[in-house]
Coordinates of C-alpha atoms in Angstrom, one line a residue:
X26 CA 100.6 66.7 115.2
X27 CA 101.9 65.5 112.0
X28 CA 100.4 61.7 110.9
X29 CA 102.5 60.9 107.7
X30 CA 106.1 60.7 107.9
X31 CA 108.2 63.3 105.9
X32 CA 110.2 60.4 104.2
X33 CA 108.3 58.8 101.0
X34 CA 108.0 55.3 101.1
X35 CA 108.2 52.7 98.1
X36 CA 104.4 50.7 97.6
X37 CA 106.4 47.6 99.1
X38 CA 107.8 49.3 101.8
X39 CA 104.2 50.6 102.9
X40 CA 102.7 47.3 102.1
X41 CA 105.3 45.8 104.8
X42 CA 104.3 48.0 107.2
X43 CA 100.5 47.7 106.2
X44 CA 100.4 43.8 106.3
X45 CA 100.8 44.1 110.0
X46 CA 98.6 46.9 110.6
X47 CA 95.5 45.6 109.0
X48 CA 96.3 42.6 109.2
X49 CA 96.4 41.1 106.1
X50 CA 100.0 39.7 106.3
X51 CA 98.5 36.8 108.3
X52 CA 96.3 35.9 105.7
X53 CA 98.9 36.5 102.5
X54 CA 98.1 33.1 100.7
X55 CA 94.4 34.2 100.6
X56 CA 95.3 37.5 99.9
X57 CA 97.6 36.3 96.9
X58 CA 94.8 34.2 95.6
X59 CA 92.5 36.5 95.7
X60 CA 94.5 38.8 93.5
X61 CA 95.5 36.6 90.9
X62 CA 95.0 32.4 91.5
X63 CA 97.0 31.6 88.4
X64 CA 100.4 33.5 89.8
X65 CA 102.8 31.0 91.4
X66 CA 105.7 32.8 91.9
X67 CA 105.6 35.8 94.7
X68 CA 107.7 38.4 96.5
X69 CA 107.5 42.1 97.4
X70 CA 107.1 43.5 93.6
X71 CA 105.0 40.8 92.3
X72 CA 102.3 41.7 95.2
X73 CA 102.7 45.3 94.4
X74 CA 101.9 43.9 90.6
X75 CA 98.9 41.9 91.3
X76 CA 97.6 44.7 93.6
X77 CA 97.9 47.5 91.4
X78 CA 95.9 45.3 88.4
X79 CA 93.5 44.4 90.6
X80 CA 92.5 48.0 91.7
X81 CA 92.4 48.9 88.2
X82 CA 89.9 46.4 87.5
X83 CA 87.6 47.1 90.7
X84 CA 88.4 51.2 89.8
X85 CA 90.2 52.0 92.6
X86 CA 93.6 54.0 92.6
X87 CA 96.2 51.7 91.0
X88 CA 99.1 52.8 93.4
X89 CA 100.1 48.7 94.2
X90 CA 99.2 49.3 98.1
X91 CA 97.1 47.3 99.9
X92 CA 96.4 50.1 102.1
X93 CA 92.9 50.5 104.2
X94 CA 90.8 51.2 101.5
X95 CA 91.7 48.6 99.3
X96 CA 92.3 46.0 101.8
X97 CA 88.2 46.9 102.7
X98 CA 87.4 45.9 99.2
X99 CA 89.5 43.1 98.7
X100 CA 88.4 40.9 101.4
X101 CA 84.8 41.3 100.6
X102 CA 85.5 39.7 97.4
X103 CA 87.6 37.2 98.5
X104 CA 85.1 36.1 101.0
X105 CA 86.7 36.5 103.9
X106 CA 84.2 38.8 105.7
X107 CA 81.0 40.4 104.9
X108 CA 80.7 44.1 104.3
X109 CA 77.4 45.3 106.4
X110 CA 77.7 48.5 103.6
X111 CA 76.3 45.4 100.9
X112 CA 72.7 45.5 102.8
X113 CA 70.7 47.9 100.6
X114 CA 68.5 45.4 98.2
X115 CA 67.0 46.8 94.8
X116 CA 62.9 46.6 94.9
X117 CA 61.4 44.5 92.7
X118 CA 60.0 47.1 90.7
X119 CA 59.9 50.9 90.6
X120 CA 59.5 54.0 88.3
X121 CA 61.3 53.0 85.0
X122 CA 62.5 49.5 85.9
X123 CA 61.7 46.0 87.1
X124 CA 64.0 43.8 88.6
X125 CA 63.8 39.9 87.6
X126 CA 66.9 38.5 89.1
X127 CA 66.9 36.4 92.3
X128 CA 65.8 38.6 95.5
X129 CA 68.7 37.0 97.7
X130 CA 71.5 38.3 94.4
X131 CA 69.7 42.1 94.3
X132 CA 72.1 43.5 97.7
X133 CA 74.4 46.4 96.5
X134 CA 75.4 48.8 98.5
X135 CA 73.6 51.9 99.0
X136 CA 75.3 54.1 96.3
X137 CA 74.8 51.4 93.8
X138 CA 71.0 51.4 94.3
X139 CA 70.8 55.0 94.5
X140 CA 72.7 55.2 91.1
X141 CA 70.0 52.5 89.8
X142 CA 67.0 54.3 91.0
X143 CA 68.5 57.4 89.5
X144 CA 69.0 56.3 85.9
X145 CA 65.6 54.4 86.0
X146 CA 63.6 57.7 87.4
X147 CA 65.2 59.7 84.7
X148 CA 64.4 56.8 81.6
X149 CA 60.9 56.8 83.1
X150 CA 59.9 60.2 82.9
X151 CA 61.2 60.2 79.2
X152 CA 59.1 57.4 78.1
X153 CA 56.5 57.0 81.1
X154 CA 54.6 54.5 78.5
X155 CA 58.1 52.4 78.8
X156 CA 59.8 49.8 78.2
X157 CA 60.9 49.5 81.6
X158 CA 64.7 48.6 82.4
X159 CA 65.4 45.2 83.1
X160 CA 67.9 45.1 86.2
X161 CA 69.0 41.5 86.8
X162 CA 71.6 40.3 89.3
X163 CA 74.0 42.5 91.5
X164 CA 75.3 40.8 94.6
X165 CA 74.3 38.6 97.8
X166 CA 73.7 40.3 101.2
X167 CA 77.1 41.2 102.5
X168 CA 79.5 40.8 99.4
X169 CA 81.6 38.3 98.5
X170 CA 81.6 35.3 95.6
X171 CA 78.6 34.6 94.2
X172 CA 77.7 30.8 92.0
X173 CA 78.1 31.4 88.4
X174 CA 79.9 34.8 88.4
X175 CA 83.8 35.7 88.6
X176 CA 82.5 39.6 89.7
X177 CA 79.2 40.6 91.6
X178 CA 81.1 40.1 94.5
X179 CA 81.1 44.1 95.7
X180 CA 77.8 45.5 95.7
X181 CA 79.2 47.1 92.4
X182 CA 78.2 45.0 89.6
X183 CA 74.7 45.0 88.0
X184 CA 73.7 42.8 85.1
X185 CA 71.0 45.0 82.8
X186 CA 68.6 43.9 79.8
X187 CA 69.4 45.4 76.4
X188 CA 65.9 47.6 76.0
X189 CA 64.0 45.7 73.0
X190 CA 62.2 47.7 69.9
X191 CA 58.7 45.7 70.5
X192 CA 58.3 47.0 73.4
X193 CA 58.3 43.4 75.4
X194 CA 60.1 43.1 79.0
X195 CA 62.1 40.1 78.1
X196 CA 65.4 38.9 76.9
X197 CA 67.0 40.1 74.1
X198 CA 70.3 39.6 72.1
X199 CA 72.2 42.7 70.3
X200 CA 72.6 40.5 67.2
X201 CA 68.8 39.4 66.5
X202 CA 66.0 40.1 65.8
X203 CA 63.5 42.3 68.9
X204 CA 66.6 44.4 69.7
X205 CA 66.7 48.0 69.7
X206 CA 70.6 49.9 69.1
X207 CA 69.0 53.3 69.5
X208 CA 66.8 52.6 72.6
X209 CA 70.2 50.4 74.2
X210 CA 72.2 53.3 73.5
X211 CA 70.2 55.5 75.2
X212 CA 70.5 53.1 78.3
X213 CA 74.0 53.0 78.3
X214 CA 74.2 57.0 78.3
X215 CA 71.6 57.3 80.8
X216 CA 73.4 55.0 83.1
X217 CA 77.2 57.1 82.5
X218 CA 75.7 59.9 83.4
X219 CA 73.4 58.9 86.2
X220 CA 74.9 62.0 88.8
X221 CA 75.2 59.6 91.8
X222 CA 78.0 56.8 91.2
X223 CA 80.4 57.2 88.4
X224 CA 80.3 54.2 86.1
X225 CA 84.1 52.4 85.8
X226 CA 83.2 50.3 82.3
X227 CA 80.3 48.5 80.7
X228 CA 80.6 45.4 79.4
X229 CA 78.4 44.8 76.1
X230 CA 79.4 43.5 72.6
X231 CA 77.8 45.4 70.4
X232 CA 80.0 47.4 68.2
X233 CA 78.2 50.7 67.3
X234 CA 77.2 51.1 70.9
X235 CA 79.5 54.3 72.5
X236 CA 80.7 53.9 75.9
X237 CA 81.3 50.0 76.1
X238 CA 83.7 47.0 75.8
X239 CA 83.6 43.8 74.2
X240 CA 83.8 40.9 76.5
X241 CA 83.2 37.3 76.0
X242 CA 79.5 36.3 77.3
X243 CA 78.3 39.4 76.8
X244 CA 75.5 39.2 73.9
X245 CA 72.5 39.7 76.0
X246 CA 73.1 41.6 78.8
X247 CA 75.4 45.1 79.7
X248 CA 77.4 44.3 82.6
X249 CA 78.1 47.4 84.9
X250 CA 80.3 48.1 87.3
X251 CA 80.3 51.8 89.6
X252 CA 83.6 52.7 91.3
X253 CA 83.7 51.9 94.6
X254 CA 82.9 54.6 97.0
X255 CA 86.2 55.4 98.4
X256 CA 85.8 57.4 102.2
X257 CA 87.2 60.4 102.7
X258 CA 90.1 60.5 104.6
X259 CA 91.5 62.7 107.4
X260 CA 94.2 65.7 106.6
X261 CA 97.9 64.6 106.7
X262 CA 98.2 67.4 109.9
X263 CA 96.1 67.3 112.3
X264 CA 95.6 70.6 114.2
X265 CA 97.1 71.0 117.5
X266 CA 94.8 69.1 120.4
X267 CA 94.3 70.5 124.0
X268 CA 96.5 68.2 126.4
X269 CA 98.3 66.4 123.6
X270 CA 102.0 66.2 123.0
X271 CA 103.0 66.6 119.6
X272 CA 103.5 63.5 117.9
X273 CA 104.7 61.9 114.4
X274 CA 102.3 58.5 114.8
X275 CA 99.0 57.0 116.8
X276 CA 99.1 54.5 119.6
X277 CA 98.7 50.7 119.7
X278 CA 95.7 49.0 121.1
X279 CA 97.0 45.7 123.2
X280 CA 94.2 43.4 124.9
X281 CA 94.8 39.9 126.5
X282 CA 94.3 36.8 124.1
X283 CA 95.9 36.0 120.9
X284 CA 95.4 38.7 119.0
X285 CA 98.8 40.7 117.7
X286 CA 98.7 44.3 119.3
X287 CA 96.7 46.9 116.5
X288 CA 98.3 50.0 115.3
X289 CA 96.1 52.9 114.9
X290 CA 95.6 54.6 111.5
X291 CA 94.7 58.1 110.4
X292 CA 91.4 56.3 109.1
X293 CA 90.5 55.2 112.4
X294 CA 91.2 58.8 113.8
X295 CA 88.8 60.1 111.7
X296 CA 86.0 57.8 112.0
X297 CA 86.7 58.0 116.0
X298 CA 86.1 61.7 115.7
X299 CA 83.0 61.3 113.6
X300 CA 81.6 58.4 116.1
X301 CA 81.9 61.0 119.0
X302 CA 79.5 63.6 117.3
X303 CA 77.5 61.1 116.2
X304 CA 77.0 59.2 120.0
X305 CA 77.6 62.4 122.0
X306 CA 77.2 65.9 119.7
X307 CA 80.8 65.9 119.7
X308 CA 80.7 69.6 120.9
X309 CA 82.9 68.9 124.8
X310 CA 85.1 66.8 125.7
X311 CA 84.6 65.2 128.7
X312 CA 83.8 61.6 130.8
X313 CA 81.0 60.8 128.4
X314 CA 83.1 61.3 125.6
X315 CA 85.8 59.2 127.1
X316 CA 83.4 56.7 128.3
X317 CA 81.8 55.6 125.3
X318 CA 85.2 55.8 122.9
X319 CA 86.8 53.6 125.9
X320 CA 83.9 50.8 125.7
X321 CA 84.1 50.8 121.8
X322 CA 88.5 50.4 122.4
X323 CA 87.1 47.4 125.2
X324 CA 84.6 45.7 122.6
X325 CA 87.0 45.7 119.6
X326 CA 90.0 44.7 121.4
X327 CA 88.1 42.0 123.5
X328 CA 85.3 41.3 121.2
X329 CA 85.4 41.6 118.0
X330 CA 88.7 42.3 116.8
X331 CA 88.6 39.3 114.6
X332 CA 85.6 40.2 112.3
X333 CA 86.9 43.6 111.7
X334 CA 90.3 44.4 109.9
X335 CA 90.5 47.4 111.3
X336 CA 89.1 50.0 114.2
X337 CA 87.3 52.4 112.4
X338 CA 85.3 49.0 110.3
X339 CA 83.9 47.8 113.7
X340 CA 82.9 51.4 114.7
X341 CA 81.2 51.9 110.9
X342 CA 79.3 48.8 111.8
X343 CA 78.7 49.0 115.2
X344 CA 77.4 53.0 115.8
X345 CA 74.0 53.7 114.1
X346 CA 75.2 57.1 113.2
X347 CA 77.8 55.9 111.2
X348 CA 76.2 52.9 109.3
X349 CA 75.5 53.6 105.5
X350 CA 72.1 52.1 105.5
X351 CA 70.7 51.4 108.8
X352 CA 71.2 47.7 110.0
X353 CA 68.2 46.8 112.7
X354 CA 64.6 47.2 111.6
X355 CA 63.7 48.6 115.0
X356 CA 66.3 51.6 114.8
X357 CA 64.8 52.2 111.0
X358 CA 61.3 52.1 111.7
X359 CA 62.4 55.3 114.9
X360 CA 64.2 57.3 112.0
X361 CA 61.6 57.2 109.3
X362 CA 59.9 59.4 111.9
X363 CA 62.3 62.0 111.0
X364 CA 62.1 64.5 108.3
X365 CA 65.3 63.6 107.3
X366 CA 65.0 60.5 106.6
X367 CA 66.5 58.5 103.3
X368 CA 64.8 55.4 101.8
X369 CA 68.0 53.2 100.5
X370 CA 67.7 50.2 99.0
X371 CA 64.7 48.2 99.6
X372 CA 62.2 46.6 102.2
X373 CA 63.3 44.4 105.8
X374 CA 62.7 40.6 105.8
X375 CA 61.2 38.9 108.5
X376 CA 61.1 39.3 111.5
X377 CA 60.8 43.4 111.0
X378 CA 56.8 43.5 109.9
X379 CA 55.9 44.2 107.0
X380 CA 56.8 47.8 105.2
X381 CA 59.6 49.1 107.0
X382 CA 61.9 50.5 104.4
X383 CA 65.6 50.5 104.6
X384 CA 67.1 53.8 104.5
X385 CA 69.3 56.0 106.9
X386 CA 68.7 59.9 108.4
X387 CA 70.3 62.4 105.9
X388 CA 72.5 64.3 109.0
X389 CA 73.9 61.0 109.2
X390 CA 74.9 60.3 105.8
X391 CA 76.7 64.4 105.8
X392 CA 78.7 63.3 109.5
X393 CA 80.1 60.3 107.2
X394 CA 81.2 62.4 104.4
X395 CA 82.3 65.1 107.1
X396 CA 86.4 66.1 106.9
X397 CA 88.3 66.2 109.4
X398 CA 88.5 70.0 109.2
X399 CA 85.0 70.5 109.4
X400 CA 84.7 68.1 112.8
X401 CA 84.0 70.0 116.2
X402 CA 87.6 70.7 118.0
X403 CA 86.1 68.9 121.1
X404 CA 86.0 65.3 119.1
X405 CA 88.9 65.8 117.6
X406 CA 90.8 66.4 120.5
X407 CA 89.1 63.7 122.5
X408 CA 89.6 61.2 119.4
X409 CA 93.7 62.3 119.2
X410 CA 93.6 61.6 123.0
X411 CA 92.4 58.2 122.6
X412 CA 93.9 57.2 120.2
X413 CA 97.5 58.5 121.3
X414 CA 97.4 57.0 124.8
X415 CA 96.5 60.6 127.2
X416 CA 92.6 59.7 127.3
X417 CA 91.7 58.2 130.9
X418 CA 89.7 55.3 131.2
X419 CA 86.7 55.6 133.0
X420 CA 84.7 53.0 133.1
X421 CA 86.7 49.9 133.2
X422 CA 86.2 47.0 131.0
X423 CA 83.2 48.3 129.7
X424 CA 82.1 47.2 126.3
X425 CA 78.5 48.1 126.2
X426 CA 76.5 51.3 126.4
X427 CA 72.5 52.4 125.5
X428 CA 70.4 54.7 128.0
X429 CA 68.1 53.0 129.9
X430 CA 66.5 56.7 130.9
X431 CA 65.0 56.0 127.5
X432 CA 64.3 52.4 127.5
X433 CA 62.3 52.9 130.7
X434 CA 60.4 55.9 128.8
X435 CA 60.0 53.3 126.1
X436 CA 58.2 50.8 128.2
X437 CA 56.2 53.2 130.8
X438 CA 55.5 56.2 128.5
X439 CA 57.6 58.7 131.2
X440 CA 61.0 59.3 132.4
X441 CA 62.2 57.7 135.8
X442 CA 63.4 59.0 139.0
X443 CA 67.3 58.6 139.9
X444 CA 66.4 55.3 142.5
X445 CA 64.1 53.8 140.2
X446 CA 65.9 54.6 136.8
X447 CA 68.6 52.4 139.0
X448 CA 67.0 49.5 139.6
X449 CA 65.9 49.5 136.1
X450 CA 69.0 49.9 135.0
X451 CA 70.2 46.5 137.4
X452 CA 67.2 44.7 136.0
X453 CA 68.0 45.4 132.5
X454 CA 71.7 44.6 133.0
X455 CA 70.9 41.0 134.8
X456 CA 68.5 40.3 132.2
X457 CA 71.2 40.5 129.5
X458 CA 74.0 38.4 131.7
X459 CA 75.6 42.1 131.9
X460 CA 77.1 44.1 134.6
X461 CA 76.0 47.9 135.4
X462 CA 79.3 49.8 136.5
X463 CA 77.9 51.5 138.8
X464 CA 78.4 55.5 139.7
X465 CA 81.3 57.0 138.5
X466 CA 82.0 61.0 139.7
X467 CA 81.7 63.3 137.0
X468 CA 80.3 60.5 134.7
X469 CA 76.6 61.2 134.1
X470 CA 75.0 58.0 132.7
X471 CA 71.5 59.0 133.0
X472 CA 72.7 59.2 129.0
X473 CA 74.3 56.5 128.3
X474 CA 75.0 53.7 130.9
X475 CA 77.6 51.7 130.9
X476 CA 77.9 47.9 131.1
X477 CA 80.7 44.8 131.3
X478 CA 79.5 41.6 130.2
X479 CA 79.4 39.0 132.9
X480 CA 81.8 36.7 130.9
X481 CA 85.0 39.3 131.0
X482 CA 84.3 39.6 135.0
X483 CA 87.5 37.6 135.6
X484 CA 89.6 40.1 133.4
X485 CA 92.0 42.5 135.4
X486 CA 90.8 46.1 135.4
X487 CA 91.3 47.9 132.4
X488 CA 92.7 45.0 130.2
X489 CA 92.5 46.7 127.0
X490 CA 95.2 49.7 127.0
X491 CA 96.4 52.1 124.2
X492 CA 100.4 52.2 124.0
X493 CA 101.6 56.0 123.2
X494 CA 103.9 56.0 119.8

């Protein structure tokens, strides 16, 4: 089932097709500003121009397409939408560093911070006695412009103290007096080569420091920017799946309203599959599996289609398994019971309590990086099913799903009976102004139950659909 076309296409020709796909070609005069405000003048080779500078500045591939990837990144920073990925916030202090900035501009996202605590653990353990590292501001919660900066807007930009010969935590400028080259240069090493996020430049004007630019502004602090973590993506062929006519493209989700009708991508293939090992084990294909990929196709198409550029965004933020650091306190707090858990970033706010550190389970954190190759046959063929048209929809207009078998262990301390797991599964659903489905043959939902929300009950059944190619 070949997903690429043979032909090649020209950047502008796939930017075309891209602007309606993600979306983007709605909002071109943001778009355009956000690539370069000073430009007036604008067509097809001048956007492939802007596009391709910009990704060389922000270190992505400079191909001039504003394809998934970089449309991900470039709305962030234009501050059209918040990225949940820019969530993981830098502790105040930790082996090797301190962190002096303003708490609410010390969100990165979870690589960035893992790259931090990396270079700071290995300059602490050559000079336990320090001076620390000085890490100042990075971004706000969620990406996007930030007062008094041009950058910091990705979760990929971190202002750092040059290291002073006294030994003092405190500001220091390259060209006076308190300043240490050998100690700064050290710093700047340590940070190129900190194993977890490759560094794209340093900005920092002294001359005899290696592995730096000059920039304007830049006297008293480096300026570094990672590359962006780019996701893998799914093979151009995807093997043969059970059930499934051969095909050269991916269906197109239509729901009522306004919205234009979506056109699926390889992207959201992938991250369909990965959602179905991560909800179900991924290992058969069967209602479940259909059930829980037809609610997420009901909530983004009657939902939530307008926060999300894309499919496989709302199911990154939406599916626990899938999230790069871990969004609700309450689902945090239940994996740090695991041995596999990750600390990320730093502590929950109120109203978590106290203590519960951000972080995500490490299986999760491999399904994410998981090819498409490597994905169980089952998902794969469910998630090609789905997202081609063939996959029935069982449960209506379903856009909400969680076991209640578990919530009522939860609250009583032991599993329910069939009759009174189901009225505690009609309580739970009148309580939240939802809808229980009811039984469905060969749909067990002692697993996951499924639920409309009271406010779609006027819809027609199965409003959302997925046009074949």
């Amino acid at each position: 089932m070949t997903l690429l076309t043979e032909a090649p296409l020209t950047a502008a020709e796939r930017n075309r097709a891209y602007a309606d796909t993600l979306g983007w070609g709605a909002r071109l005069a943001e778009v355009r500003r956000a690539l370069n405000p000073r430009r007036t003048a604008w067509d097809d080779a001048a956007l492939v121009t802007e596009t391709s500078k910009w990704q060389a500045r922000t270190g992505l591939a400079a191909d001039g397409v504003l394809g998934p990837t970089t449309w991900a990144y470039l709305r962030v920073a234009a501050g059209l939408d918040p990225d949940p990925a820019i969530s993981a916030q830098l502790p105040a202090q930790g082996p090797g560093f301190y962190a002096d900035g303003p708490h609410e501009r010390r969100f990165a996202r979870p690589e960035t911070v893992r790259a931090l605590l990396a270079t700071a653990l290995g300059w602490h353990g050559a000079r336990p006695g320090g001076p620390r590292i000085g890490f100042r501001e990075i971004s706000v919660r969620g990406g996007g412009p930030v007062t008094g900066h041009g950058s910091h807007r990705l979760g990929l930009d971190v202002d750092i103290r040059p290291v002073r010969a006294d030994g003092k935590e405190a500001p220091a400028l390259w060209n006076q007096p308190g300043y240490s080259q050998s100690l700064t240069q050290e710093l700047v090493d340590r940070l190129h080569g900190n194993g977890v996020l490759p560094v794209h430049f340093i900005l920092f004007n002294d001359p005899r420091i290696r592995g730096v630019r000059k920039w304007d502004g830049h006297d008293n602090h480096l300026h570094v920017r990672f590359r962006p973590p780019v996701p893998a993506r799914p093979s151009a062929t995807v093997p043969p799946a059970a059930g499934v006519r051969p095909t050269d493209a991916l269906g197109t989700l239509v729901a009522p309203g306004s919205a234009p009708p979506y056109r699926f991508t390889p992207d959201d293939l992938l991250w369909t599959a990965r959602f179905l090992v991560g909800e179900t084990g991924g290992s058969r294909a069967g209602a479940e599996q259909a059930a829980v990929v037809w609610a997420m196709l009901n909530r983004y198409g009657l939902l939530t289609r307008s926060r999300y550029p894309s499919f496989h965004a709302f199911l990154r933020a939406y599916s626990t398994p899938l999230q790069p650091v871990l969004r609700n306190w309450r689902a945090t707090r239940r994996a740090a019971r695991q041995d596999d858990f990750v600390p990320i970033g730093g502590m929950f706010g109120p109203p978590a309590p106290p203590g519960v550190q951000m972080g995500q389970r490490q299986r999760y954190i491999e399904l994410q990086r998981l090819p498409w190759e490597r994905l169980p046959a089952a998902a794969r063929s469910v998630a090609v099913r789905a997202l081609t048209g063939a996959l029935a929809n069982p449960v209506g207009n379903a856009t909400e799903f969680g076991s209640t078998r578990v919530y009522f262990h939860d609250r009583y301390g032991r599993y329910p009976g069939r009759e009174e797991w189901q009225r505690f599964t009609e309580r739970f659903a009148a309580g939240r102004r939802w809808t229980w489905i009811g039984p469905v043959p060969g749909l067990d939902q002692l697993g996951n139950t499924f639920f409309v929300q009271n406010r779609l009950a006027g819809l027609a059944p199965r409003a959302v659909r997925v046009l074949p190619p």
